[in-house]
mmCIF file of C-alpha atoms in Angstrom:
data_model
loop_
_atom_site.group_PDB
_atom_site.id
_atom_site.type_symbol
_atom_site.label_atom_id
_atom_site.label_comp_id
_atom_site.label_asym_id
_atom_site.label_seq_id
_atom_site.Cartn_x
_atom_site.Cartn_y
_atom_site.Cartn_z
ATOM 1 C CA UNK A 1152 -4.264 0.183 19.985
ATOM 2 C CA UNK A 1153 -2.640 -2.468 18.173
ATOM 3 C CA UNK A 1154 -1.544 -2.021 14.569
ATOM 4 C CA UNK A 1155 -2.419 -4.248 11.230
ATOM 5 C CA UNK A 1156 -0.708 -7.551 12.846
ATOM 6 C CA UNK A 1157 0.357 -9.925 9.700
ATOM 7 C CA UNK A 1158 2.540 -13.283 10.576
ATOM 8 C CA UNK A 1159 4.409 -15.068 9.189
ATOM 9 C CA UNK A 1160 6.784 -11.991 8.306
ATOM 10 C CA UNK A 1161 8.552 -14.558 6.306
ATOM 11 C CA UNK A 1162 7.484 -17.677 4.497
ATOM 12 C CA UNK A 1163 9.786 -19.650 2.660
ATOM 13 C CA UNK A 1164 7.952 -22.586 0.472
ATOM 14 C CA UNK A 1165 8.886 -24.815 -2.131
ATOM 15 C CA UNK A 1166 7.366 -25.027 -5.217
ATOM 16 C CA UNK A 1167 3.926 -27.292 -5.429
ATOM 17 C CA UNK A 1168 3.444 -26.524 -1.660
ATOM 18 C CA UNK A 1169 0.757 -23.912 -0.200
ATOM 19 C CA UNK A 1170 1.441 -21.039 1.400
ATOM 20 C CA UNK A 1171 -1.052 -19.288 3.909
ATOM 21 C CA UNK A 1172 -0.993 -15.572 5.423
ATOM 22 C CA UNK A 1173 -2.725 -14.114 8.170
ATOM 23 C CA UNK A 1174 -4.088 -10.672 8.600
ATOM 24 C CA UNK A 1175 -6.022 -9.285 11.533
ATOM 25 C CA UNK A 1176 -6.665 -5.748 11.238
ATOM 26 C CA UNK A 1177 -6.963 -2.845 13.443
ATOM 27 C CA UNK A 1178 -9.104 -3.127 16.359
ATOM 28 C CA UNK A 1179 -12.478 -1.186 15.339
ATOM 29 C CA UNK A 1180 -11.537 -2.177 11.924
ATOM 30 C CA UNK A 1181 -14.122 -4.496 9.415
ATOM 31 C CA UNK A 1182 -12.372 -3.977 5.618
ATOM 32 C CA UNK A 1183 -9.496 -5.801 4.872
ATOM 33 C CA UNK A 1184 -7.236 -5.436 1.598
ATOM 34 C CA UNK A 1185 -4.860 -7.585 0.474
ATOM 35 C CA UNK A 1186 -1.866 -6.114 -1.752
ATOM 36 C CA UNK A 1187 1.165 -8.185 -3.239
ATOM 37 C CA UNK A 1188 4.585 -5.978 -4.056
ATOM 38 C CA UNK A 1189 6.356 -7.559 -6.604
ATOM 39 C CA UNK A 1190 10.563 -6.841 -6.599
ATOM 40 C CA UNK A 1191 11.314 -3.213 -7.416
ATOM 41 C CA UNK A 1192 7.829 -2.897 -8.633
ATOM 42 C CA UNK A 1193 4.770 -0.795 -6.380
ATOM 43 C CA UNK A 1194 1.859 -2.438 -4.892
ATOM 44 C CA UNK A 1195 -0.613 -4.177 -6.664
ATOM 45 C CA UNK A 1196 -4.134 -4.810 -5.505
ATOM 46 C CA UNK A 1197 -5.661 -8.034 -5.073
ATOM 47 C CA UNK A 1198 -8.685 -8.275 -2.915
ATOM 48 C CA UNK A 1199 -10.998 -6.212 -0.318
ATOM 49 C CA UNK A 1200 -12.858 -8.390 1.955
ATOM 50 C CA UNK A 1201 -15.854 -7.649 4.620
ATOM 51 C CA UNK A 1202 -16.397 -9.543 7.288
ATOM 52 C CA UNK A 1203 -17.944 -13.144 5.541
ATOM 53 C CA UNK A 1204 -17.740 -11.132 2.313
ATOM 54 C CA UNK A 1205 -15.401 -10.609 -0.450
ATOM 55 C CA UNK A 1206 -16.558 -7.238 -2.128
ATOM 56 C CA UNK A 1207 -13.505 -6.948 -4.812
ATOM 57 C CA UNK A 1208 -11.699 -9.740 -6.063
ATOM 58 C CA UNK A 1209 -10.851 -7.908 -9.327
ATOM 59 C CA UNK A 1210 -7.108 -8.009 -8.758
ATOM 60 C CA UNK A 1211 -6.955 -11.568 -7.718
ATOM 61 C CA UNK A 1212 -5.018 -14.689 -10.225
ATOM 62 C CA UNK A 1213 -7.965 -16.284 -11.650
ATOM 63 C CA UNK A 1214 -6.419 -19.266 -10.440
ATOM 64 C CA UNK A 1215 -5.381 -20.401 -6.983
ATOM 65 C CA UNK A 1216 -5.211 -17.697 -5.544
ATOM 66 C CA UNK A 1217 -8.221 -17.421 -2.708
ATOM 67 C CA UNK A 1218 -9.188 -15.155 0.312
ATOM 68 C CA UNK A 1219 -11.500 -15.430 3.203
ATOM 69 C CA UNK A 1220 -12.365 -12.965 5.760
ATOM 70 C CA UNK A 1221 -14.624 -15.307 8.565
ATOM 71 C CA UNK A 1222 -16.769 -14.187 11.056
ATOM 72 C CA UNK A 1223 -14.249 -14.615 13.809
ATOM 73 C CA UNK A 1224 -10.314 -14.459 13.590
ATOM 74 C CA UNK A 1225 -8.257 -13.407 11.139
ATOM 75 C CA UNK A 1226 -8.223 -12.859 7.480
ATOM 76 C CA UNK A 1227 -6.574 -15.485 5.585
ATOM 77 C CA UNK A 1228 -4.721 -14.996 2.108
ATOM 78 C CA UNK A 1229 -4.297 -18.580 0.541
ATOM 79 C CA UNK A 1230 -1.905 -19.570 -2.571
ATOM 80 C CA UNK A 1231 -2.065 -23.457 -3.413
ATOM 81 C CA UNK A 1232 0.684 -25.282 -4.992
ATOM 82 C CA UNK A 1233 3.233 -21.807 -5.547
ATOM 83 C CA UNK A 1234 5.499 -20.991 -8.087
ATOM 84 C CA UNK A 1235 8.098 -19.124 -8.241
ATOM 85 C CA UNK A 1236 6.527 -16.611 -9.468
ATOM 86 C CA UNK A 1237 4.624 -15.743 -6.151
ATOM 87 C CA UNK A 1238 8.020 -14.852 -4.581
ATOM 88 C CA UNK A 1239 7.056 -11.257 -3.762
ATOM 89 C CA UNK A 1240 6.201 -9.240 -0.557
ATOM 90 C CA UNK A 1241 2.116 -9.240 0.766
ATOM 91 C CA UNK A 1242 0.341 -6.491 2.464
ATOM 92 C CA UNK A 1243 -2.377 -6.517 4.100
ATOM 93 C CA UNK A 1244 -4.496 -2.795 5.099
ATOM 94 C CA UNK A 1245 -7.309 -2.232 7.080
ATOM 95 C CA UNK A 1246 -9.906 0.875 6.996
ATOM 96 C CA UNK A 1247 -12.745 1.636 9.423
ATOM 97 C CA UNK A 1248 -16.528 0.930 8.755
ATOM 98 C CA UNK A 1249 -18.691 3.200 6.495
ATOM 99 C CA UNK A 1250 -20.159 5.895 8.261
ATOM 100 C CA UNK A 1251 -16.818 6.433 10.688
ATOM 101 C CA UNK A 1252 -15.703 9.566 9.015
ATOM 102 C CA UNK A 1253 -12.250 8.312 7.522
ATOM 103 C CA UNK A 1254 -11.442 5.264 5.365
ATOM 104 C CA UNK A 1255 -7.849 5.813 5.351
ATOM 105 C CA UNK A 1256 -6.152 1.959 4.713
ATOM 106 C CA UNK A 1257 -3.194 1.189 7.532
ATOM 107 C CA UNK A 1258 -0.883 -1.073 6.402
ATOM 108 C CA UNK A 1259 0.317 -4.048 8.467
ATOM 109 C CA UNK A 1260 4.443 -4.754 7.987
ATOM 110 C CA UNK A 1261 3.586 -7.644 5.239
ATOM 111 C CA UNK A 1262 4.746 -11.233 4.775
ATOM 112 C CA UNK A 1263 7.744 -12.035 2.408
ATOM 113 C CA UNK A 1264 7.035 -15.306 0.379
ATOM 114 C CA UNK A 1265 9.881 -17.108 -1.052
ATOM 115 C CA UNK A 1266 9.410 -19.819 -3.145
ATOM 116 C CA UNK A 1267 12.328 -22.032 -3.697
ATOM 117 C CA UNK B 1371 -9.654 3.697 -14.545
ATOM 118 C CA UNK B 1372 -7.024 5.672 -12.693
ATOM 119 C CA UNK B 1373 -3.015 5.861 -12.956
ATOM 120 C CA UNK B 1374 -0.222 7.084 -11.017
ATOM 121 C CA UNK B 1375 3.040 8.047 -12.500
ATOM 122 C CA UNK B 1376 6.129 8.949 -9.965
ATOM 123 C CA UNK B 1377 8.834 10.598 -12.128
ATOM 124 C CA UNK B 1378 12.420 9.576 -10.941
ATOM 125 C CA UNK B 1379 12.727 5.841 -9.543
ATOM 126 C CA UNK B 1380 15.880 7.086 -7.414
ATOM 127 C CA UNK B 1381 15.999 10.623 -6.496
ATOM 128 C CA UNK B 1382 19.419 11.242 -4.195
ATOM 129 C CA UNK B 1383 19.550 14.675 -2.194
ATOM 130 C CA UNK B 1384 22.242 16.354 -0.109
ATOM 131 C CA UNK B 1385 21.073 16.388 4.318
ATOM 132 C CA UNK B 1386 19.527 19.880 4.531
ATOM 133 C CA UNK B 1387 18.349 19.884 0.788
ATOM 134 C CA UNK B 1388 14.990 20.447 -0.557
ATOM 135 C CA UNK B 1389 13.121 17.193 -1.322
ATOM 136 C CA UNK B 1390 10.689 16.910 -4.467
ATOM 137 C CA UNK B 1391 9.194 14.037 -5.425
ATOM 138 C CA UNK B 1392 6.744 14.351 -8.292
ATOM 139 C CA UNK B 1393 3.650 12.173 -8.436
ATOM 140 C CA UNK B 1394 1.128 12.993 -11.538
ATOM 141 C CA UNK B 1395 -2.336 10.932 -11.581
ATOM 142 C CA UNK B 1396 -5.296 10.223 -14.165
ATOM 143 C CA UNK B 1397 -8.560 10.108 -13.340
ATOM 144 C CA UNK B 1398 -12.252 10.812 -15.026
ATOM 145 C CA UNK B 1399 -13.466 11.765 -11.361
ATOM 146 C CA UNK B 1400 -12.148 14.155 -8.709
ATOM 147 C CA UNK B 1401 -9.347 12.143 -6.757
ATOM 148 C CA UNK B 1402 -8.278 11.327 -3.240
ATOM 149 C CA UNK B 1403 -4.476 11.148 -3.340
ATOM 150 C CA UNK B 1404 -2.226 9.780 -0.770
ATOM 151 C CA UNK B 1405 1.678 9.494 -0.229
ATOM 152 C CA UNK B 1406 2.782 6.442 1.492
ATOM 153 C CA UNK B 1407 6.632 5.920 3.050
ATOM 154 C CA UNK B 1408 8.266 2.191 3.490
ATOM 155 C CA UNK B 1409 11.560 1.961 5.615
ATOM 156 C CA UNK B 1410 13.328 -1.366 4.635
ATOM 157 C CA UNK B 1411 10.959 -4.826 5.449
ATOM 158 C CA UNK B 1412 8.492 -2.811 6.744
ATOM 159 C CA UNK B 1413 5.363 -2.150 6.051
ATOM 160 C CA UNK B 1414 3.502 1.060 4.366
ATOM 161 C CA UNK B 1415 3.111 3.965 6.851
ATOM 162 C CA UNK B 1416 0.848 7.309 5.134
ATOM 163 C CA UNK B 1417 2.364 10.516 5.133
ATOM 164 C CA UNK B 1418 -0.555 12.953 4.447
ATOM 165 C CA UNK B 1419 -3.984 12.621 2.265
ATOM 166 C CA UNK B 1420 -5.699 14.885 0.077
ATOM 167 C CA UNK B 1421 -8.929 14.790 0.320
ATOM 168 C CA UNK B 1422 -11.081 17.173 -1.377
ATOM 169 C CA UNK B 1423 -10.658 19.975 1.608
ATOM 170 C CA UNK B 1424 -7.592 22.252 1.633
ATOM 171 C CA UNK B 1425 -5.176 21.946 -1.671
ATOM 172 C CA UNK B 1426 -2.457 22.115 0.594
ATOM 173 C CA UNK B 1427 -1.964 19.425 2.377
ATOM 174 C CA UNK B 1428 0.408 18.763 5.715
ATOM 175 C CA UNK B 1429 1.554 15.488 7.012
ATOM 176 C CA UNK B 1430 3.765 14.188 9.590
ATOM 177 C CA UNK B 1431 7.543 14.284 9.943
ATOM 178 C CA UNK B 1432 7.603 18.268 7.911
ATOM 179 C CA UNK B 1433 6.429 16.314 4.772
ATOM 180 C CA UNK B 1434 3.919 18.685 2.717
ATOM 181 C CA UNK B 1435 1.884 18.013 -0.657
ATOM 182 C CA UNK B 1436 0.065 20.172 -2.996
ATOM 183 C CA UNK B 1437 -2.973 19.616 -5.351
ATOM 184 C CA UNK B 1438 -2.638 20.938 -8.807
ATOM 185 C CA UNK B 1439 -6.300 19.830 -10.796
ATOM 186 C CA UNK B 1440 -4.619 21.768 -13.869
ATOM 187 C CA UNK B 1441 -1.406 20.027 -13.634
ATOM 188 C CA UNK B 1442 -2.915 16.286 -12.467
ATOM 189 C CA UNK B 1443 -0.252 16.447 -10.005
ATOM 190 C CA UNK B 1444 0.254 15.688 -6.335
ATOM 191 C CA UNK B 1445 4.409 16.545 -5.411
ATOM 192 C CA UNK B 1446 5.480 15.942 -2.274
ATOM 193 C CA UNK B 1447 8.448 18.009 -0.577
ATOM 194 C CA UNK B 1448 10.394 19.144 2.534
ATOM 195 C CA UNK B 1449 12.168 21.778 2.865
ATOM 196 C CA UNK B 1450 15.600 20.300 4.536
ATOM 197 C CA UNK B 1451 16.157 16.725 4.286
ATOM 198 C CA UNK B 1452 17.220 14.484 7.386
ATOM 199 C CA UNK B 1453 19.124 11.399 6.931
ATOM 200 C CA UNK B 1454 16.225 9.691 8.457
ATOM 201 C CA UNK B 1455 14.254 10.402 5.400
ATOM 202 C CA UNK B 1456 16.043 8.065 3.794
ATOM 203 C CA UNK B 1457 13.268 5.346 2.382
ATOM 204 C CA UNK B 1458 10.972 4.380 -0.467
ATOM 205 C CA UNK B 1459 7.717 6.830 -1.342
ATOM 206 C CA UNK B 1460 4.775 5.854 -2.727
ATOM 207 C CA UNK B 1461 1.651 7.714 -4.314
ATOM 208 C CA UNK B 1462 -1.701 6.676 -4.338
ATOM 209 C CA UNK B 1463 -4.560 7.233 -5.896
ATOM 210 C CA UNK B 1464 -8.467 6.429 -5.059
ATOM 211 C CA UNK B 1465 -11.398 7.453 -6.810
ATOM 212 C CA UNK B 1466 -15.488 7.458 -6.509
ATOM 213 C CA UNK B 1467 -16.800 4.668 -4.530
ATOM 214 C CA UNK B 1468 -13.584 1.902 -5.365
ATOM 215 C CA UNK B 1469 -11.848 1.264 -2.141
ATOM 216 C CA UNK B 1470 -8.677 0.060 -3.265
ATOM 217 C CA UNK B 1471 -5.679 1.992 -3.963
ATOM 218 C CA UNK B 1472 -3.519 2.515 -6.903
ATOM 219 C CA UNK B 1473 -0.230 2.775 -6.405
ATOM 220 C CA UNK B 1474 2.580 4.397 -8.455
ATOM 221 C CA UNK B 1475 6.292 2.046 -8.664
ATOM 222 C CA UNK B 1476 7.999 4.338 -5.991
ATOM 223 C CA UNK B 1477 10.808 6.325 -5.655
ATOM 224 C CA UNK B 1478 13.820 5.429 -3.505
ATOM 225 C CA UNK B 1479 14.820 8.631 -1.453
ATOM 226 C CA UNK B 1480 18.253 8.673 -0.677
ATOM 227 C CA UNK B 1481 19.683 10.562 1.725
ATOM 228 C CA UNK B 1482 23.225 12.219 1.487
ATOM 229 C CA UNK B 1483 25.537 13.579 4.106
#
């Protein structure tokens, strides 16, 4: 059984440009959480997605900053026109569906942004 | 709204020494409480959860971590360290019916020989 996948592993962007990351989650799996790790600094949440829902957006920049979880394929974590200030490490988790017994999150190996 | 506070950002141990690293939460409702380890550029792998069951909680790799309700706290130790322990720890905190976690800032583990 295949781990939280994540690609790119590392995404290097220029300012003004958009950056997207990918998340499919554990086979089995139907929440997704998206995390950003700033340098030296712990993780931070952003958003917890359903399939064709977003249930908790409370941690996401009001401003472009988006998420999407569709029906089929992965989840998708989408910055328009970055800063430099989005240089930082993003983690994606996954957790079973209610009623499974466990919710424990597993943590795919993240995506490095750098914005030049 | 819940916290988590990890004393010591760097914590540096001799190979064979007893690891401690202290993790204190706040919360208004009974807690779950997780420890999370990250070897370099990789992702977050847990270690053991508490859960409401035993107080005394077991994980992998001879890691260990006890709930104190009167002290808020959640330390985790081993009794001998191995250089592979070497790596950053991170507690976690989840409360009531919120699914995401809160993390504390870490502390780097290193290992000495």
């Amino acid at each position: 059984n295949a781990g939280v996948m994540q690609n790119p592993r590392h995404l290097v962007r220029r300012r003004g440009q958009e950056a997207r990351l990918r998340c499919s989650p554990m086979k089995g799996h139907s929440h997704v959480y998206w995390y950003r790790q700033l340098p030296e600094e712990g993780l931070k949440f952003m958003v917890y997605l359903q399939k064709e829902n977003i249930i908790d957006e409370s941690g996401m920049p009001k401003e472009r900053f988006s998420a999407e979880f569709p029906k089929e394929g992965p989840s998708i974590l989408r910055i328009q026109q970055v800063v430099r200030g989005d240089s930082a490490a993003y983690f994606c988790a996954s957790s079973p569906p209610a009623g499974s017994g466990t919710d424990t999150q597993y943590f795919g190996p993240g995506t490095r942004l750098t914005v030049l | 709204a819940q916290s988590v506070t990890q004393l010591g950002s760097h914590v540096s141990v001799s190979e064979g020494a007893l690891v401690l690293l202290r993790c204190n939460y706040s919360s208004s409702v009974p807690p779950y409480l997780f420890w999370y380890v990250q070897y370099p550029n990789q992702g977050l792998q847990l270690l053991l959860k508490y859960t409401s069951a035993a107080t005394l909680v077991k994980g992998i790799n001879g890691f260990e971590a006890e709930f104190k309700k009167s002290e808020t706290s959640f330390h985790l130790t081993k009794p001998s360290a191995h250089m592979s322990d070497a790596a950053e720890y991170f507690c976690a905190v989840r409360t009531g019916s919120a699914r995401q976690l809160t993390f504390g800032s870490g502390t780097q583990l290193t290992v000495l020989p």
